[in-house]
mmCIF file of C-alpha atoms and ligand atoms in Angstrom:
data_model
loop_
_atom_site.group_PDB
_atom_site.id
_atom_site.type_symbol
_atom_site.label_atom_id
_atom_site.label_comp_id
_atom_site.label_asym_id
_atom_site.label_seq_id
_atom_site.Cartn_x
_atom_site.Cartn_y
_atom_site.Cartn_z
ATOM 1 C CA MET A 1164 93.468 103.754 78.183
ATOM 2 C CA GLN A 1165 94.535 105.810 75.172
ATOM 3 C CA THR A 1166 95.735 109.467 77.097
ATOM 4 C CA GLU A 1167 96.978 113.431 75.240
ATOM 5 C CA LEU A 1168 97.702 114.927 78.083
ATOM 6 C CA ALA A 1169 97.664 119.346 77.839
ATOM 7 C CA ASP A 1170 100.176 121.007 77.633
ATOM 8 C CA PHE A 1171 100.164 122.533 80.926
ATOM 9 C CA ILE A 1172 100.928 119.291 82.627
ATOM 10 C CA ARG A 1173 102.400 116.622 80.440
ATOM 11 C CA ASP A 1174 105.944 117.779 81.415
ATOM 12 C CA THR A 1175 105.456 117.815 84.927
ATOM 13 C CA PRO A 1176 106.323 115.153 88.003
ATOM 14 C CA GLU A 1177 102.522 114.996 88.247
ATOM 15 C CA GLY A 1178 102.048 114.744 84.522
ATOM 16 C CA ARG A 1179 104.256 111.929 83.727
ATOM 17 C CA GLU A 1180 102.849 110.004 86.824
ATOM 18 C CA ALA A 1181 99.047 111.051 85.546
ATOM 19 C CA GLU A 1182 99.594 109.269 82.330
ATOM 20 C CA ALA A 1183 101.949 106.205 83.569
ATOM 21 C CA ILE A 1184 98.574 105.504 86.141
ATOM 22 C CA LEU A 1185 95.691 106.328 83.376
ATOM 23 C CA ARG A 1186 97.364 103.584 80.493
ATOM 24 C CA LYS A 1187 97.438 101.297 83.287
ATOM 25 C CA CYS A 1188 93.474 102.419 83.505
ATOM 26 C CA VAL A 1189 91.309 99.343 81.145
ATOM 27 C CA HIS A 1190 87.861 100.384 81.644
ATOM 28 C CA CYS A 1191 86.676 97.231 82.727
ATOM 29 C CA GLY A 1192 84.512 98.782 85.706
ATOM 30 C CA PHE A 1193 85.773 95.734 88.402
ATOM 31 C CA CYS A 1194 85.950 98.876 90.930
ATOM 32 C CA THR A 1195 82.708 99.564 90.780
ATOM 33 C CA ALA A 1196 81.402 96.597 92.863
ATOM 34 C CA THR A 1197 83.524 97.991 95.816
ATOM 35 C CA CYS A 1198 83.012 100.923 95.979
ATOM 36 C CA PRO A 1199 81.115 102.599 98.644
ATOM 37 C CA THR A 1200 79.935 105.601 96.932
ATOM 38 C CA TYR A 1201 78.469 103.521 94.026
ATOM 39 C CA GLN A 1202 77.122 101.307 96.012
ATOM 40 C CA VAL A 1203 75.124 104.094 97.142
ATOM 41 C CA LEU A 1204 74.476 106.745 94.850
ATOM 42 C CA GLY A 1205 74.413 104.286 92.192
ATOM 43 C CA ASP A 1206 76.469 107.180 89.412
ATOM 44 C CA ASP A 1207 78.580 105.797 87.268
ATOM 45 C CA LEU A 1208 80.494 109.405 87.827
ATOM 46 C CA ASP A 1209 80.011 108.648 91.772
ATOM 47 C CA SER A 1210 82.716 105.167 90.281
ATOM 48 C CA PRO A 1211 86.188 105.304 90.138
ATOM 49 C CA ARG A 1212 85.985 104.233 86.845
ATOM 50 C CA GLY A 1213 83.985 107.196 86.171
ATOM 51 C CA ARG A 1214 85.954 109.598 88.086
ATOM 52 C CA ILE A 1215 88.854 108.387 86.058
ATOM 53 C CA TYR A 1216 87.225 108.908 83.369
ATOM 54 C CA LEU A 1217 86.612 112.492 84.101
ATOM 55 C CA MET A 1218 90.358 113.134 85.883
ATOM 56 C CA LYS A 1219 92.014 112.569 82.169
ATOM 57 C CA ARG A 1220 89.132 115.036 80.560
ATOM 58 C CA ALA A 1221 90.457 117.238 83.112
ATOM 59 C CA LEU A 1222 94.618 116.326 82.074
ATOM 60 C CA GLU A 1223 93.705 116.506 78.915
ATOM 61 C CA GLY A 1224 92.350 120.142 79.047
ATOM 62 C CA ALA A 1225 88.513 120.061 79.047
ATOM 63 C CA GLU A 1226 86.103 121.858 80.304
ATOM 64 C CA VAL A 1227 86.412 121.307 83.873
ATOM 65 C CA THR A 1228 83.500 122.116 85.667
ATOM 66 C CA GLU A 1229 81.563 122.291 89.341
ATOM 67 C CA LYS A 1230 80.231 119.000 88.305
ATOM 68 C CA THR A 1231 83.839 117.343 88.098
ATOM 69 C CA ARG A 1232 84.582 118.447 91.530
ATOM 70 C CA LEU A 1233 81.538 117.747 93.027
ATOM 71 C CA HIS A 1234 81.933 113.899 91.620
ATOM 72 C CA LEU A 1235 85.886 113.931 93.322
ATOM 73 C CA ASP A 1236 84.745 115.767 96.435
ATOM 74 C CA ARG A 1237 82.308 112.751 96.904
ATOM 75 C CA CYS A 1238 85.099 109.673 96.779
ATOM 76 C CA LEU A 1239 86.316 109.233 100.367
ATOM 77 C CA THR A 1240 90.170 107.721 99.167
ATOM 78 C CA CYS A 1241 88.980 105.368 100.562
ATOM 79 C CA ARG A 1242 91.009 103.069 98.098
ATOM 80 C CA ALA A 1243 88.730 100.056 98.297
ATOM 81 C CA CYS A 1244 88.764 100.694 94.272
ATOM 82 C CA GLU A 1245 93.186 100.144 94.319
ATOM 83 C CA THR A 1246 92.336 96.214 96.525
ATOM 84 C CA THR A 1247 89.572 95.664 93.881
ATOM 85 C CA CYS A 1248 92.140 96.102 90.445
ATOM 86 C CA PRO A 1249 93.647 93.658 88.189
ATOM 87 C CA SER A 1250 95.529 95.723 86.717
ATOM 88 C CA GLY A 1251 97.452 97.548 89.818
ATOM 89 C CA VAL A 1252 95.926 101.107 89.312
ATOM 90 C CA ARG A 1253 96.952 103.248 92.206
ATOM 91 C CA TYR A 1254 94.033 105.548 92.213
ATOM 92 C CA GLY A 1255 94.720 107.471 95.091
ATOM 93 C CA ARG A 1256 98.048 108.894 93.606
ATOM 94 C CA LEU A 1257 95.873 110.112 90.448
ATOM 95 C CA VAL A 1258 93.241 111.289 92.625
ATOM 96 C CA ASP A 1259 95.962 113.739 94.118
ATOM 97 C CA ILE A 1260 96.576 115.254 90.918
ATOM 98 C CA GLY A 1261 93.178 114.844 89.883
ATOM 99 C CA ARG A 1262 91.832 117.200 92.779
ATOM 100 C CA ALA A 1263 94.370 119.568 92.664
ATOM 101 C CA VAL A 1264 93.843 120.520 89.315
ATOM 102 C CA VAL A 1265 90.340 120.796 89.247
ATOM 103 C CA GLU A 1266 90.622 122.904 92.261
ATOM 104 C CA ALA A 1267 92.464 125.191 90.341
ATOM 105 C CA LYS A 1268 90.142 125.375 87.385
ATOM 106 C CA THR A 1269 87.053 126.325 89.586
ATOM 107 C CA ARG A 1270 86.316 128.157 92.321
ATOM 108 C CA ARG A 1271 84.401 127.153 95.592
ATOM 109 C CA GLY A 1272 81.522 129.241 96.664
ATOM 110 C CA PRO A 1273 81.713 131.186 100.325
ATOM 111 C CA ILE A 1274 79.957 128.894 102.878
ATOM 112 C CA GLU A 1275 81.608 126.295 101.538
ATOM 113 C CA ARG A 1276 85.185 128.308 100.965
ATOM 114 C CA LEU A 1277 85.169 129.062 104.653
ATOM 115 C CA GLN A 1278 83.631 125.909 106.147
ATOM 116 C CA ARG A 1279 86.614 123.852 104.599
ATOM 117 C CA ALA A 1280 89.065 126.754 105.964
ATOM 118 C CA LEU A 1281 87.792 126.674 108.839
ATOM 119 C CA LEU A 1282 88.007 122.577 108.938
ATOM 120 C CA ALA A 1283 91.634 122.936 107.538
ATOM 121 C CA TRP A 1284 92.388 125.786 110.448
ATOM 122 C CA GLY A 1285 91.221 124.064 113.155
ATOM 123 C CA LEU A 1286 91.310 120.378 113.734
ATOM 124 C CA ARG A 1287 94.679 120.484 113.398
ATOM 125 C CA ARG A 1288 95.342 122.836 116.552
ATOM 126 C CA THR A 1289 95.049 120.551 119.568
ATOM 127 C CA ARG A 1290 94.734 123.068 122.206
ATOM 128 C CA LEU A 1291 92.003 125.208 120.271
ATOM 129 C CA PHE A 1292 90.310 121.601 119.209
ATOM 130 C CA GLY A 1293 90.858 120.187 122.540
ATOM 131 C CA ALA A 1294 89.571 124.068 124.544
ATOM 132 C CA ALA A 1295 86.572 123.475 121.813
ATOM 133 C CA LEU A 1296 85.399 119.899 122.717
ATOM 134 C CA ARG A 1297 85.403 120.513 126.381
ATOM 135 C CA VAL A 1298 82.552 123.274 125.761
ATOM 136 C CA GLY A 1299 80.489 121.044 123.588
ATOM 137 C CA GLN A 1300 80.350 117.999 126.381
ATOM 138 C CA LEU A 1301 79.713 121.068 128.487
ATOM 139 C CA PHE A 1302 76.574 121.232 126.681
ATOM 140 C CA GLY A 1303 76.198 117.565 125.960
ATOM 141 C CA LEU A 1304 76.766 118.389 122.275
ATOM 142 C CA ALA A 1305 80.325 116.546 122.384
ATOM 143 C CA PRO A 1306 81.736 112.602 122.803
ATOM 144 C CA ARG A 1307 82.876 112.714 126.587
ATOM 145 C CA THR A 1308 86.273 111.902 126.470
ATOM 146 C CA ARG A 1309 87.398 108.069 128.335
ATOM 147 C CA PRO A 1310 90.038 109.922 131.014
ATOM 148 C CA ALA A 1311 93.990 107.678 130.405
ATOM 149 C CA ASN A 1312 95.514 105.651 132.869
ATOM 150 C CA ALA A 1313 99.528 106.256 133.160
ATOM 151 C CA TRP A 1314 102.033 106.117 130.934
ATOM 152 C CA PRO A 1315 105.089 104.363 132.100
ATOM 153 C CA VAL A 1316 108.359 105.867 132.261
ATOM 154 C CA PRO A 1317 111.198 105.131 129.810
ATOM 155 C CA ARG A 1318 112.885 102.479 130.836
ATOM 156 C CA HIS A 1319 113.925 99.748 128.231
ATOM 157 C CA THR A 1320 117.003 100.029 125.792
ATOM 158 C CA ARG A 1321 114.070 99.270 123.118
ATOM 159 C CA LYS A 1322 112.579 102.981 121.949
ATOM 160 C CA MET A 1323 110.041 104.296 119.894
ATOM 161 C CA LEU A 1324 108.628 107.080 119.134
ATOM 162 C CA VAL A 1325 104.742 107.214 118.501
ATOM 163 C CA LEU A 1326 101.997 109.850 117.251
ATOM 164 C CA ALA A 1327 100.025 111.833 118.869
ATOM 165 C CA GLY A 1328 98.117 113.267 116.296
ATOM 166 C CA CYS A 1329 96.062 116.344 116.113
ATOM 167 C CA VAL A 1330 92.444 114.809 117.001
ATOM 168 C CA GLN A 1331 93.466 112.272 119.040
ATOM 169 C CA PRO A 1332 94.946 113.516 122.177
ATOM 170 C CA ALA A 1333 91.605 115.513 123.150
ATOM 171 C CA LEU A 1334 89.245 112.706 121.869
ATOM 172 C CA ALA A 1335 91.559 109.947 123.269
ATOM 173 C CA PRO A 1336 94.711 110.062 125.050
ATOM 174 C CA SER A 1337 93.872 106.860 126.631
ATOM 175 C CA ILE A 1338 95.007 105.075 123.319
ATOM 176 C CA ASN A 1339 98.343 106.051 122.951
ATOM 177 C CA ALA A 1340 98.901 105.721 126.770
ATOM 178 C CA ALA A 1341 97.236 102.310 126.545
ATOM 179 C CA ALA A 1342 99.934 101.328 123.114
ATOM 180 C CA ALA A 1343 102.690 102.244 125.746
ATOM 181 C CA ARG A 1344 101.460 100.777 128.936
ATOM 182 C CA VAL A 1345 101.275 97.462 126.687
ATOM 183 C CA LEU A 1346 104.814 98.214 124.875
ATOM 184 C CA ASP A 1347 106.359 99.044 127.924
ATOM 185 C CA PHE A 1348 105.034 95.123 129.502
ATOM 186 C CA ALA A 1349 106.784 93.823 126.197
ATOM 187 C CA GLY A 1350 110.102 95.197 126.493
ATOM 188 C CA VAL A 1351 109.768 98.468 124.030
ATOM 189 C CA SER A 1352 109.520 101.622 124.807
ATOM 190 C CA LEU A 1353 107.022 104.476 123.688
ATOM 191 C CA VAL A 1354 107.923 108.244 123.729
ATOM 192 C CA GLU A 1355 106.541 111.083 122.091
ATOM 193 C CA ALA A 1356 108.278 113.759 120.302
ATOM 194 C CA GLU A 1357 108.125 117.280 121.635
ATOM 195 C CA GLY A 1358 105.985 119.320 119.521
ATOM 196 C CA ALA A 1359 105.440 116.901 116.445
ATOM 197 C CA GLY A 1360 102.248 117.601 115.862
ATOM 198 C CA CYS A 1361 99.499 117.191 112.138
ATOM 199 C CA CYS A 1362 100.035 114.455 109.975
ATOM 200 C CA GLY A 1363 99.380 116.903 106.912
ATOM 201 C CA GLY A 1364 96.773 114.761 106.034
ATOM 202 C CA ILE A 1365 93.625 117.004 107.430
ATOM 203 C CA ARG A 1366 95.300 120.091 104.977
ATOM 204 C CA PHE A 1367 96.368 118.114 101.857
ATOM 205 C CA HIS A 1368 92.662 116.379 101.697
ATOM 206 C CA LEU A 1369 90.882 118.980 102.395
ATOM 207 C CA ASN A 1370 93.060 120.389 98.598
ATOM 208 C CA TYR A 1371 94.987 122.624 100.583
ATOM 209 C CA GLN A 1372 98.261 120.244 99.437
ATOM 210 C CA GLU A 1373 101.507 122.798 99.910
ATOM 211 C CA GLU A 1374 100.203 123.639 103.024
ATOM 212 C CA GLY A 1375 99.304 119.615 104.206
ATOM 213 C CA ARG A 1376 103.286 119.281 102.828
ATOM 214 C CA ASP A 1377 104.351 122.476 105.205
ATOM 215 C CA ASP A 1378 102.951 120.380 108.463
ATOM 216 C CA MET A 1379 104.788 117.532 106.905
ATOM 217 C CA ARG A 1380 107.771 119.176 106.982
ATOM 218 C CA ALA A 1381 106.977 120.505 110.550
ATOM 219 C CA LEU A 1382 106.491 117.030 111.693
ATOM 220 C CA ILE A 1383 110.029 115.815 110.382
ATOM 221 C CA ASP A 1384 111.764 118.456 111.798
ATOM 222 C CA ALA A 1385 110.164 117.396 115.208
ATOM 223 C CA TRP A 1386 111.479 114.010 114.787
ATOM 224 C CA TRP A 1387 114.794 113.961 113.238
ATOM 225 C CA PRO A 1388 117.240 114.712 116.132
ATOM 226 C CA ALA A 1389 115.932 111.104 117.468
ATOM 227 C CA VAL A 1390 115.845 109.586 114.394
ATOM 228 C CA GLN A 1391 119.350 111.030 113.120
ATOM 229 C CA LYS A 1392 120.919 109.994 116.716
ATOM 230 C CA GLY A 1393 119.482 106.496 116.132
ATOM 231 C CA GLU A 1394 117.333 106.211 119.707
ATOM 232 C CA VAL A 1395 114.425 105.293 117.887
ATOM 233 C CA GLU A 1396 113.923 101.800 115.679
ATOM 234 C CA ALA A 1397 110.195 102.597 114.329
ATOM 235 C CA ILE A 1398 107.675 105.135 114.468
ATOM 236 C CA VAL A 1399 104.656 104.130 115.178
ATOM 237 C CA MET A 1400 101.466 104.981 114.485
ATOM 238 C CA THR A 1401 97.877 104.309 116.608
ATOM 239 C CA ALA A 1402 95.829 105.872 113.475
ATOM 240 C CA SER A 1403 95.669 104.289 111.114
ATOM 241 C CA GLY A 1404 94.929 107.158 108.716
ATOM 242 C CA CYS A 1405 97.965 109.042 109.450
ATOM 243 C CA GLY A 1406 99.680 106.071 109.274
ATOM 244 C CA VAL A 1407 98.922 106.293 105.692
ATOM 245 C CA THR A 1408 99.839 109.922 104.879
ATOM 246 C CA VAL A 1409 103.023 109.239 107.239
ATOM 247 C CA LYS A 1410 103.951 106.322 105.027
ATOM 248 C CA ASP A 1411 103.854 108.464 101.926
ATOM 249 C CA TYR A 1412 106.240 110.953 102.537
ATOM 250 C CA ALA A 1413 108.774 109.524 100.409
ATOM 251 C CA HIS A 1414 106.593 109.833 97.470
ATOM 252 C CA LEU A 1415 105.176 113.376 98.714
ATOM 253 C CA LEU A 1416 108.003 115.068 99.363
ATOM 254 C CA ALA A 1417 110.139 113.451 96.303
ATOM 255 C CA ASN A 1418 110.412 116.585 95.002
ATOM 256 C CA ASP A 1419 111.635 118.949 97.383
ATOM 257 C CA PRO A 1420 115.110 119.051 97.350
ATOM 258 C CA HIS A 1421 115.615 119.300 101.165
ATOM 259 C CA TYR A 1422 113.528 116.843 102.751
ATOM 260 C CA ALA A 1423 113.535 114.398 99.569
ATOM 261 C CA ASP A 1424 116.021 111.973 102.124
ATOM 262 C CA LYS A 1425 114.312 113.419 104.980
ATOM 263 C CA ALA A 1426 111.174 112.090 104.534
ATOM 264 C CA ALA A 1427 112.112 108.779 102.746
ATOM 265 C CA ARG A 1428 113.856 107.857 106.015
ATOM 266 C CA ILE A 1429 111.011 108.580 108.182
ATOM 267 C CA SER A 1430 108.629 106.803 105.736
ATOM 268 C CA ALA A 1431 111.674 103.673 106.489
ATOM 269 C CA LEU A 1432 110.758 103.755 109.440
ATOM 270 C CA THR A 1433 106.341 103.974 110.127
ATOM 271 C CA ARG A 1434 104.950 101.380 111.344
ATOM 272 C CA ASP A 1435 101.157 100.949 111.967
ATOM 273 C CA LEU A 1436 101.253 99.694 116.040
ATOM 274 C CA SER A 1437 100.068 96.639 115.179
ATOM 275 C CA GLU A 1438 103.276 95.675 112.960
ATOM 276 C CA VAL A 1439 104.872 96.398 115.936
ATOM 277 C CA LEU A 1440 102.976 94.182 118.329
ATOM 278 C CA THR A 1441 102.926 90.687 117.798
ATOM 279 C CA PRO A 1442 100.624 88.133 118.807
ATOM 280 C CA GLU A 1443 104.202 86.497 120.399
ATOM 281 C CA MET A 1444 104.523 89.679 122.777
ATOM 282 C CA ILE A 1445 101.364 89.763 124.602
ATOM 283 C CA ALA A 1446 99.917 87.505 127.383
ATOM 284 C CA ALA A 1447 97.464 84.701 126.291
ATOM 285 C CA GLY A 1448 94.145 85.382 127.554
ATOM 286 C CA ARG A 1449 90.400 84.021 127.794
ATOM 287 C CA ASP A 1450 86.842 84.613 127.429
ATOM 288 C CA ARG A 1451 87.275 88.378 127.360
ATOM 289 C CA GLY A 1452 83.271 88.368 125.395
ATOM 290 C CA SER A 1453 82.846 89.020 121.488
ATOM 291 C CA VAL A 1454 84.220 91.806 119.672
ATOM 292 C CA ALA A 1455 83.338 92.546 116.319
ATOM 293 C CA PHE A 1456 86.605 94.932 114.546
ATOM 294 C CA GLN A 1457 86.123 97.473 112.062
ATOM 295 C CA SER A 1458 89.492 96.958 109.541
ATOM 296 C CA PRO A 1459 89.791 101.245 108.495
ATOM 297 C CA CYS A 1460 89.861 101.332 105.269
ATOM 298 C CA THR A 1461 94.109 103.122 105.809
ATOM 299 C CA LEU A 1462 94.491 99.713 107.263
ATOM 300 C CA GLN A 1463 93.653 97.530 104.878
ATOM 301 C CA HIS A 1464 93.824 99.720 101.792
ATOM 302 C CA GLY A 1465 95.837 102.149 102.051
ATOM 303 C CA GLN A 1466 98.486 100.206 104.139
ATOM 304 C CA GLN A 1467 97.069 96.712 102.359
ATOM 305 C CA LEU A 1468 97.458 95.488 105.905
ATOM 306 C CA ARG A 1469 94.744 92.854 106.794
ATOM 307 C CA GLY A 1470 94.458 89.996 109.680
ATOM 308 C CA LYS A 1471 97.225 91.264 112.309
ATOM 309 C CA VAL A 1472 94.611 93.084 114.989
ATOM 310 C CA GLU A 1473 92.123 89.769 114.557
ATOM 311 C CA ALA A 1474 95.370 87.888 115.581
ATOM 312 C CA LEU A 1475 96.295 90.251 118.429
ATOM 313 C CA LEU A 1476 92.656 90.242 119.775
ATOM 314 C CA ALA A 1477 92.485 86.233 119.804
ATOM 315 C CA LYS A 1478 95.426 86.387 121.052
ATOM 316 C CA ALA A 1479 94.242 88.210 123.851
ATOM 317 C CA GLY A 1480 90.751 85.760 124.652
ATOM 318 C CA TYR A 1481 88.381 87.995 122.296
ATOM 319 C CA SER A 1482 85.804 85.545 120.693
ATOM 320 C CA LEU A 1483 85.855 87.496 116.801
ATOM 321 C CA VAL A 1484 82.330 87.783 114.947
ATOM 322 C CA PRO A 1485 82.558 87.484 111.550
ATOM 323 C CA VAL A 1486 81.684 91.361 109.596
ATOM 324 C CA ALA A 1487 80.132 91.513 106.122
ATOM 325 C CA ASP A 1488 81.796 93.712 103.843
ATOM 326 C CA ALA A 1489 84.060 93.806 105.227
ATOM 327 C CA HIS A 1490 85.901 95.893 102.498
ATOM 328 C CA LEU A 1491 83.437 98.447 102.972
ATOM 329 C CA CYS A 1492 84.118 102.539 104.437
ATOM 330 C CA CYS A 1493 82.765 103.115 107.666
ATOM 331 C CA GLY A 1494 81.947 106.632 106.315
ATOM 332 C CA SER A 1495 83.769 108.730 108.235
ATOM 333 C CA ALA A 1496 87.100 109.710 106.108
ATOM 334 C CA GLY A 1497 88.701 112.735 107.554
ATOM 335 C CA THR A 1498 86.242 115.761 107.356
ATOM 336 C CA TYR A 1499 84.399 113.678 104.980
ATOM 337 C CA SER A 1500 81.424 112.922 107.569
ATOM 338 C CA LEU A 1501 81.437 117.203 108.048
ATOM 339 C CA LEU A 1502 81.811 117.647 104.440
ATOM 340 C CA HIS A 1503 78.856 114.608 102.856
ATOM 341 C CA PRO A 1504 76.362 113.932 105.664
ATOM 342 C CA ALA A 1505 74.273 112.392 104.758
ATOM 343 C CA ILE A 1506 75.836 109.921 102.408
ATOM 344 C CA SER A 1507 78.630 109.800 105.515
ATOM 345 C CA GLN A 1508 75.593 108.737 107.418
ATOM 346 C CA GLU A 1509 74.906 106.206 105.550
ATOM 347 C CA LEU A 1510 77.593 104.508 105.149
ATOM 348 C CA ARG A 1511 77.721 104.264 108.871
ATOM 349 C CA SER A 1512 73.722 102.577 108.859
ATOM 350 C CA ARG A 1513 75.508 99.904 106.901
ATOM 351 C CA LYS A 1514 78.471 99.475 108.638
ATOM 352 C CA LEU A 1515 76.771 98.749 111.890
ATOM 353 C CA ALA A 1516 73.867 96.639 110.255
ATOM 354 C CA SER A 1517 77.613 94.478 109.206
ATOM 355 C CA LEU A 1518 79.122 94.597 112.488
ATOM 356 C CA GLY A 1519 76.280 92.862 114.168
ATOM 357 C CA THR A 1520 75.457 93.090 118.051
ATOM 358 C CA PRO A 1521 79.404 92.148 119.354
ATOM 359 C CA ASP A 1522 80.072 93.160 123.432
ATOM 360 C CA VAL A 1523 82.745 95.539 121.748
ATOM 361 C CA ILE A 1524 83.689 97.403 118.130
ATOM 362 C CA ALA A 1525 86.893 97.731 117.914
ATOM 363 C CA THR A 1526 89.016 99.983 115.934
ATOM 364 C CA ALA A 1527 92.350 100.964 114.742
ATOM 365 C CA ASN A 1528 91.666 104.978 113.546
ATOM 366 C CA ILE A 1529 90.842 108.144 115.816
ATOM 367 C CA GLY A 1530 88.088 109.180 113.205
ATOM 368 C CA CYS A 1531 86.202 106.173 112.360
ATOM 369 C CA LEU A 1532 86.361 105.327 116.005
ATOM 370 C CA THR A 1533 84.787 108.821 116.874
ATOM 371 C CA HIS A 1534 82.263 108.556 113.919
ATOM 372 C CA LEU A 1535 80.978 105.015 115.031
ATOM 373 C CA GLN A 1536 80.452 105.425 118.429
ATOM 374 C CA SER A 1537 78.400 108.577 117.077
ATOM 375 C CA GLY A 1538 75.552 106.358 115.664
ATOM 376 C CA THR A 1539 75.453 103.147 118.102
ATOM 377 C CA GLY A 1540 75.217 102.558 122.174
ATOM 378 C CA ARG A 1541 77.352 99.777 121.877
ATOM 379 C CA PRO A 1542 81.061 100.621 123.526
ATOM 380 C CA VAL A 1543 84.411 101.059 120.755
ATOM 381 C CA ARG A 1544 87.124 100.986 121.744
ATOM 382 C CA HIS A 1545 90.635 101.273 119.535
ATOM 383 C CA TRP A 1546 91.391 97.633 119.680
ATOM 384 C CA ILE A 1547 94.655 98.780 122.153
ATOM 385 C CA GLU A 1548 92.358 99.696 124.809
ATOM 386 C CA LEU A 1549 91.147 95.978 125.027
ATOM 387 C CA LEU A 1550 94.604 94.292 125.427
ATOM 388 C CA ASP A 1551 95.756 97.062 127.970
ATOM 389 C CA VAL A 1552 93.720 95.006 130.757
ATOM 390 C CA GLN A 1553 96.909 94.049 133.100
HETATM 391 S S1 SF4 B 493 90.493 101.255 87.946
HETATM 392 FE FE1 SF4 B 493 91.232 98.634 87.061
HETATM 393 S S2 SF4 B 493 89.246 97.686 87.991
HETATM 394 FE FE2 SF4 B 493 88.861 99.993 87.859
HETATM 395 S S3 SF4 B 493 88.571 100.362 85.395
HETATM 396 FE FE3 SF4 B 493 90.343 100.262 85.576
HETATM 397 S S4 SF4 B 493 91.749 99.087 85.323
HETATM 398 FE FE4 SF4 B 493 88.777 98.307 86.089
HETATM 399 S S1 SF4 B 494 88.623 106.116 96.399
HETATM 400 FE FE1 SF4 B 494 86.762 104.704 97.652
HETATM 401 S S2 SF4 B 494 84.404 106.517 97.049
HETATM 402 FE FE2 SF4 B 494 86.619 106.951 95.458
HETATM 403 S S3 SF4 B 494 86.662 105.759 93.836
HETATM 404 FE FE3 SF4 B 494 88.125 104.486 94.643
HETATM 405 S S4 SF4 B 494 86.761 102.956 96.053
HETATM 406 FE FE4 SF4 B 494 85.265 104.506 95.623
#
């Protein structure tokens, strides 16, 4: 695609990156077939191709309107389009740049600004979120929290850090405890670092991009002593949404002279839990019932990891039911379910229908888990909880 970027961005790192991405797009439209928002809304401007066109115009200096921003806001950042694209267009990187430009050139109304500011401020405060959740539970307005099994005392020479995350410790403390127990059984001690909070994804994807980078730097600072001393062989992510963000630190902090090297080291050490736990490390089981695995977009598209969780569940004795349209987003997408409830709930209904009627639904991300559970009476669990049965 021919591009002529405007002076305000052409000679910046973002401008150069955006131009290289835009030039790869041949406008073939293959990506529209796998875009969830295009499938729901049927508008080409709510497809990857349409959004790429809108961003190209914005970066070329054309007038940017609230309509431009709305079409970018409606994107789930699921990156199904990247998996589909035959030309290797890195849509996810382009939309980060495009959104920052469009945000700077438009102004949201006061209610929308307040709503986004509250989400950016509140969700990453784990204690505050936990207190609010407990109040919500008292009035039956929030999901119940399953108690966590005991966390094993670190005893192995093989050690890995695990990210606690921001909302997961309050919503599902059972997930990291299950990961620690299963890995302990396999000869690896999992430890959480003091002061390790949000990965930065929440603020970054709400378009508070610099504030999101502040969260990333803070998390690197919390992990750095253990990494620098060589005490850990990996940093494990039990939420694929956090994993995709931390694996991208090397890119997101590449222009920060104080953090670029550290960020690259952290990204290189980061693994999804399904990358460190292999079927050979767990005991074979049988007749555990049927499970439908909902692979989060951040796992299958963002990290390009497929089939690993399914292999673990099969070894543990679960029978996996086939899932139609498994590439499609469930509609959770971070804060998307709160900001675009109608599209989000439509995608959730479609996803639950395609998951069928298994004994249990498994997933790999706390956002998807909570979102799916709010739409079904069938149990929805993180897959590691299904393995924590010794
Ligand atoms: S992003 Fe890829 S699939 Fe979509 S229109 Fe461009 S080249 Fe085609
Ligand atoms: S990231 Fe997902 S929602 Fe956004 S354009 Fe690509 S396929 Fe569509």
